[in-house]
Short mmCIF file of C-alpha atoms in Angstrom, two decimals:
data_model
loop_
_atom_site.label_atom_id
_atom_site.label_comp_id
_atom_site.label_asym_id
_atom_site.label_seq_id
_atom_site.Cartn_x
_atom_site.Cartn_y
_atom_site.Cartn_z
CA UNK A 243 24.72 4.70 11.98
CA UNK A 244 21.78 7.02 12.54
CA UNK A 245 20.42 6.38 16.06
CA UNK A 246 16.98 7.92 15.69
CA UNK A 247 14.58 9.01 13.03
CA UNK A 248 15.04 11.96 10.77
CA UNK A 249 12.07 13.98 9.52
CA UNK A 250 11.56 16.32 6.60
CA UNK A 251 8.74 17.83 4.54
CA UNK A 252 8.62 17.70 0.76
CA UNK A 253 5.76 19.94 -0.26
CA UNK A 254 2.89 18.54 1.88
CA UNK A 255 4.46 15.10 2.37
CA UNK A 256 6.04 14.19 5.71
CA UNK A 257 8.97 11.80 5.31
CA UNK A 258 10.40 9.93 8.29
CA UNK A 259 13.68 8.01 7.92
CA UNK A 260 14.69 5.24 10.30
CA UNK A 261 17.99 3.37 10.72
CA UNK A 262 16.59 0.02 9.52
CA UNK A 263 13.44 -1.52 8.12
CA UNK A 264 12.43 -3.12 11.42
CA UNK A 265 12.24 0.21 13.22
CA UNK A 266 10.62 1.75 10.16
CA UNK A 267 7.90 -0.93 10.13
CA UNK A 268 7.30 -0.67 13.86
CA UNK A 269 6.92 3.11 13.64
CA UNK A 270 4.49 2.84 10.73
CA UNK A 271 2.49 0.17 12.55
CA UNK A 272 2.21 2.23 15.71
CA UNK A 273 1.22 5.34 13.73
CA UNK A 274 -1.58 3.53 11.89
CA UNK A 275 -2.78 1.94 15.13
CA UNK A 276 -2.97 5.35 16.83
CA UNK A 277 -4.96 6.79 13.94
CA UNK A 278 -7.24 3.77 13.88
CA UNK A 279 -8.02 4.09 17.59
CA UNK A 280 -8.74 7.81 17.20
CA UNK A 281 -11.14 7.21 14.33
CA UNK A 282 -12.92 4.34 16.07
CA UNK A 283 -13.47 6.60 19.07
CA UNK A 284 -15.42 9.03 16.87
CA UNK A 285 -17.18 6.88 14.27
CA UNK A 286 -18.93 3.52 14.02
CA UNK A 287 -16.76 2.01 11.29
CA UNK A 288 -13.36 2.61 9.71
CA UNK A 289 -12.67 1.75 6.07
CA UNK A 290 -9.08 0.82 5.21
CA UNK A 291 -7.11 -0.15 2.10
CA UNK A 292 -3.99 -2.31 2.37
CA UNK A 293 -1.07 -2.98 0.05
CA UNK A 294 0.28 -6.52 -0.30
CA UNK A 295 4.05 -6.71 -0.84
CA UNK A 296 7.19 -7.74 1.05
CA UNK A 297 7.78 -4.05 1.80
CA UNK A 298 4.77 -4.24 4.13
CA UNK A 299 5.99 -7.23 6.19
CA UNK A 300 7.36 -5.39 9.20
CA UNK A 301 4.53 -2.86 9.23
CA UNK A 302 1.81 -5.52 9.18
CA UNK A 303 3.61 -7.62 11.78
CA UNK A 304 3.59 -4.65 14.14
CA UNK A 305 0.03 -3.57 13.38
CA UNK A 306 -1.48 -6.97 14.12
CA UNK A 307 0.10 -6.96 17.59
CA UNK A 308 -1.30 -3.56 18.57
CA UNK A 309 -3.88 -3.67 21.33
CA UNK A 310 -7.05 -1.70 21.92
CA UNK A 311 -8.35 -1.85 18.35
CA UNK A 312 -11.90 -3.07 17.71
CA UNK A 313 -11.22 -4.75 14.38
CA UNK A 314 -14.84 -5.88 14.15
CA UNK A 315 -15.65 -2.27 13.22
CA UNK A 316 -13.09 -2.20 10.40
CA UNK A 317 -13.94 -2.74 6.74
CA UNK A 318 -10.85 -3.76 4.77
CA UNK A 319 -9.96 -3.61 1.08
CA UNK A 320 -6.83 -4.42 -0.87
CA UNK A 321 -5.53 -2.25 -3.65
CA UNK A 322 -4.58 -4.65 -6.45
CA UNK A 323 -4.62 -8.25 -7.64
CA UNK A 324 -2.99 -10.32 -10.36
CA UNK A 325 -4.99 -11.62 -13.30
CA UNK A 326 -4.26 -15.12 -14.59
CA UNK A 327 -2.93 -16.95 -11.53
CA UNK A 328 -4.03 -20.52 -11.00
CA UNK A 329 -6.64 -21.02 -8.23
CA UNK A 330 -4.94 -21.30 -4.87
CA UNK A 331 -1.67 -19.75 -6.05
CA UNK A 332 0.32 -18.37 -3.09
CA UNK A 333 1.03 -15.12 -4.95
CA UNK A 334 -2.54 -13.83 -4.71
CA UNK A 335 -2.47 -10.58 -2.76
CA UNK A 336 -5.64 -11.61 -0.96
CA UNK A 337 -3.74 -14.66 0.36
CA UNK A 338 -0.83 -12.48 1.49
CA UNK A 339 -3.10 -10.17 3.49
CA UNK A 340 -5.03 -13.06 5.00
CA UNK A 341 -1.80 -14.68 6.17
CA UNK A 342 -0.12 -11.48 7.37
CA UNK A 343 -3.05 -9.60 8.89
CA UNK A 344 -6.69 -10.59 8.39
CA UNK A 345 -6.47 -14.09 9.89
CA UNK A 346 -4.87 -12.53 12.97
CA UNK A 347 -7.10 -9.53 13.64
CA UNK A 348 -10.38 -10.65 11.99
CA UNK A 349 -11.81 -7.42 10.54
CA UNK A 350 -15.58 -7.18 10.58
CA UNK A 351 -15.72 -7.05 6.77
CA UNK A 352 -13.06 -7.85 4.18
CA UNK A 353 -13.74 -7.13 0.51
CA UNK A 354 -11.46 -9.14 -1.78
CA UNK A 355 -10.88 -8.55 -5.47
CA UNK A 356 -11.82 -11.64 -7.49
CA UNK A 357 -9.71 -11.73 -10.64
CA UNK A 358 -10.56 -15.27 -11.79
CA UNK A 359 -13.77 -14.42 -13.65
CA UNK A 360 -14.92 -11.61 -15.92
CA UNK A 361 -12.56 -8.89 -14.80
CA UNK A 362 -14.44 -5.97 -16.36
CA UNK A 363 -17.45 -6.82 -14.20
CA UNK A 364 -15.17 -7.18 -11.19
CA UNK A 365 -13.84 -3.66 -11.77
CA UNK A 366 -17.39 -2.34 -11.61
CA UNK A 367 -18.34 -4.44 -8.56
CA UNK A 368 -15.27 -3.57 -6.53
CA UNK A 369 -15.39 0.07 -7.55
CA UNK A 370 -18.94 0.33 -6.20
CA UNK A 371 -17.85 -1.14 -2.88
CA UNK A 372 -14.98 1.33 -2.59
CA UNK A 373 -17.25 4.27 -3.40
CA UNK A 374 -19.98 3.31 -0.93
CA UNK A 375 -18.40 5.53 1.73
CA UNK A 376 -15.17 7.48 2.21
CA UNK A 377 -11.95 5.56 2.73
CA UNK A 378 -10.38 6.55 6.04
CA UNK A 379 -6.89 5.00 5.92
CA UNK A 380 -4.75 3.79 3.03
CA UNK A 381 -1.63 1.76 3.85
CA UNK A 382 0.60 1.60 0.80
CA UNK A 383 4.11 1.30 -0.58
CA UNK A 384 5.85 2.42 -3.74
CA UNK A 385 7.37 0.28 -6.45
CA UNK A 386 10.89 0.26 -7.80
CA UNK A 387 9.56 2.20 -10.80
CA UNK A 388 7.63 4.60 -8.55
CA UNK A 389 4.27 2.91 -8.99
CA UNK A 390 1.37 3.17 -6.54
CA UNK A 391 -0.57 -0.10 -6.43
CA UNK A 392 -0.18 -1.29 -10.04
CA UNK A 393 -0.33 2.21 -11.52
CA UNK A 394 3.00 1.93 -13.35
CA UNK A 395 4.33 5.01 -15.20
CA UNK A 396 2.88 3.97 -18.60
CA UNK A 397 -0.69 3.65 -17.22
CA UNK A 398 -0.73 6.02 -14.23
CA UNK A 399 -3.29 8.82 -14.52
CA UNK A 400 -3.61 11.47 -11.82
CA UNK A 401 -7.10 12.29 -13.14
CA UNK A 402 -8.24 8.75 -13.85
CA UNK A 403 -12.06 8.60 -14.11
CA UNK A 404 -12.14 4.99 -12.89
CA UNK A 405 -11.95 3.58 -9.37
CA UNK A 406 -10.63 0.16 -10.41
CA UNK A 407 -9.13 -0.72 -13.77
CA UNK A 408 -7.32 -3.47 -15.68
CA UNK A 409 -3.67 -2.71 -16.41
CA UNK A 410 -0.79 -4.27 -18.31
CA UNK A 411 2.18 -4.55 -15.99
CA UNK A 412 5.32 -2.66 -16.95
CA UNK A 413 8.38 -4.91 -17.51
CA UNK A 414 10.21 -3.26 -14.60
CA UNK A 415 7.23 -3.97 -12.36
CA UNK A 416 7.15 -7.62 -13.41
CA UNK A 417 10.88 -7.90 -12.74
CA UNK A 418 10.36 -6.45 -9.26
CA UNK A 419 8.06 -9.36 -8.46
CA UNK A 420 10.99 -11.69 -9.22
CA UNK A 421 13.42 -9.49 -7.27
CA UNK A 422 11.06 -9.66 -4.28
CA UNK A 423 11.06 -13.45 -4.42
CA UNK A 424 7.38 -13.71 -5.28
CA UNK A 425 7.97 -15.55 -8.56
CA UNK A 426 10.77 -17.83 -9.69
CA UNK A 427 11.25 -16.15 -13.08
CA UNK A 428 10.07 -13.20 -15.15
CA UNK A 429 7.96 -15.35 -17.47
CA UNK A 430 5.96 -16.68 -14.53
CA UNK A 431 4.82 -13.19 -13.49
CA UNK A 432 1.33 -12.34 -14.77
CA UNK A 433 1.18 -9.72 -17.49
CA UNK A 434 -2.01 -8.01 -16.26
CA UNK A 435 -3.66 -7.03 -13.00
CA UNK A 436 -6.56 -5.19 -11.41
CA UNK A 437 -5.70 -2.04 -9.49
CA UNK A 438 -7.27 0.81 -7.63
CA UNK A 439 -6.49 3.97 -9.55
CA UNK A 440 -4.45 6.85 -8.21
CA UNK A 441 -7.47 9.11 -7.53
CA UNK A 442 -9.07 6.24 -5.57
CA UNK A 443 -5.95 5.90 -3.42
CA UNK A 444 -5.51 9.64 -2.98
CA UNK A 445 -9.13 9.96 -1.82
CA UNK A 446 -8.18 8.30 1.47
CA UNK A 447 -8.30 10.69 4.44
CA UNK A 448 -4.99 9.45 5.87
CA UNK A 449 -2.20 7.78 3.91
CA UNK A 450 0.69 5.79 5.43
CA UNK A 451 3.42 4.70 3.05
CA UNK A 452 6.19 2.20 3.96
CA UNK A 453 9.29 2.19 1.75
CA UNK A 454 12.20 -0.04 2.83
CA UNK A 455 15.24 -1.32 0.95
CA UNK A 456 17.94 -0.13 -1.41
CA UNK A 457 15.93 -1.28 -4.43
CA UNK A 458 13.49 1.58 -3.74
CA UNK A 459 16.17 4.28 -3.53
CA UNK A 460 15.86 5.57 -7.11
CA UNK A 461 12.08 5.76 -6.82
CA UNK A 462 12.24 7.55 -3.48
CA UNK A 463 14.80 9.99 -4.82
CA UNK A 464 12.56 10.75 -7.80
CA UNK A 465 9.56 11.13 -5.50
CA UNK A 466 11.21 13.74 -3.30
CA UNK A 467 13.51 15.49 -5.77
CA UNK A 468 11.80 15.36 -9.15
CA UNK A 469 8.65 16.91 -10.55
CA UNK A 470 5.18 15.72 -9.61
CA UNK A 471 4.24 13.73 -12.70
CA UNK A 472 3.45 10.21 -13.85
CA UNK A 473 7.08 9.41 -14.66
CA UNK A 474 7.15 8.72 -10.92
CA UNK A 475 3.51 8.07 -10.00
CA UNK A 476 4.33 8.15 -6.27
CA UNK A 477 5.30 11.81 -6.57
CA UNK A 478 1.58 12.60 -6.30
CA UNK A 479 1.86 11.80 -2.58
CA UNK A 480 3.51 15.21 -2.17
CA UNK A 481 0.12 16.82 -2.81
CA UNK A 482 -1.89 14.90 -0.20
CA UNK A 483 -2.91 16.80 2.92
CA UNK A 484 -2.29 13.91 5.35
CA UNK A 485 0.34 11.50 4.08
CA UNK A 486 3.28 10.13 6.09
CA UNK A 487 6.03 8.21 4.35
CA UNK A 488 8.23 5.87 6.40
CA UNK A 489 11.60 4.86 4.92
CA UNK A 490 14.74 3.15 6.12
CA UNK A 491 18.24 4.42 5.40
CA UNK A 492 18.74 1.86 2.62
CA UNK A 493 15.82 3.37 0.72
CA UNK A 494 16.54 6.98 1.54
CA UNK A 495 20.30 6.88 0.95
CA UNK A 496 23.02 9.06 2.42
CA UNK A 497 23.30 12.79 1.74
#
């Protein structure tokens, strides 16, 4: 058993590996809290984007307990949302983030994606909100197929001209939602979603990526060992100037 973290660089990406997902999540939470305090000391408002997935549980649990953060000066976004869920469905990512973080820390402003109406107009509305000012911090994960947000390999575009777009979910991505326990069966998983595009995510000044669990091992291996291309959309993280990736040993694997 590894007793402490291991660090390495892959191109510009800093990868930190921890013995288990609890210590991984705590380390990611403390790192984001430190960055948030530093930014709030120098600027009036901090704009953040959050992922909503079970991979973020430990990270968000730690972050919400951190002290000395003036959350009233934080503007929060989320990076994707299902299309076609019934009103009030527990799988909405907005609901996840409210339950796990926002209802605890009460950010000054939270901008939710609304996928129940005319989604093309929602893409334009939400994109304008994201572009109003630079995004300071992006807290994200990677999918079993290497996706970032819902930018699965078939639709990922490193030069996407859009900020938010409608995507068809890849079958492997839909199956992951079942594997994660979010849906009872594959056929219950929505077929489409709204997502921030890869350029929108990569525009964040500081990126913090949490990747726990053996199910993510193939994606993490492709990210760090393969080429930077859309076959593994998360490989683009290797080009960001300030991205830290936190993994546990189950995700990283043994060498």
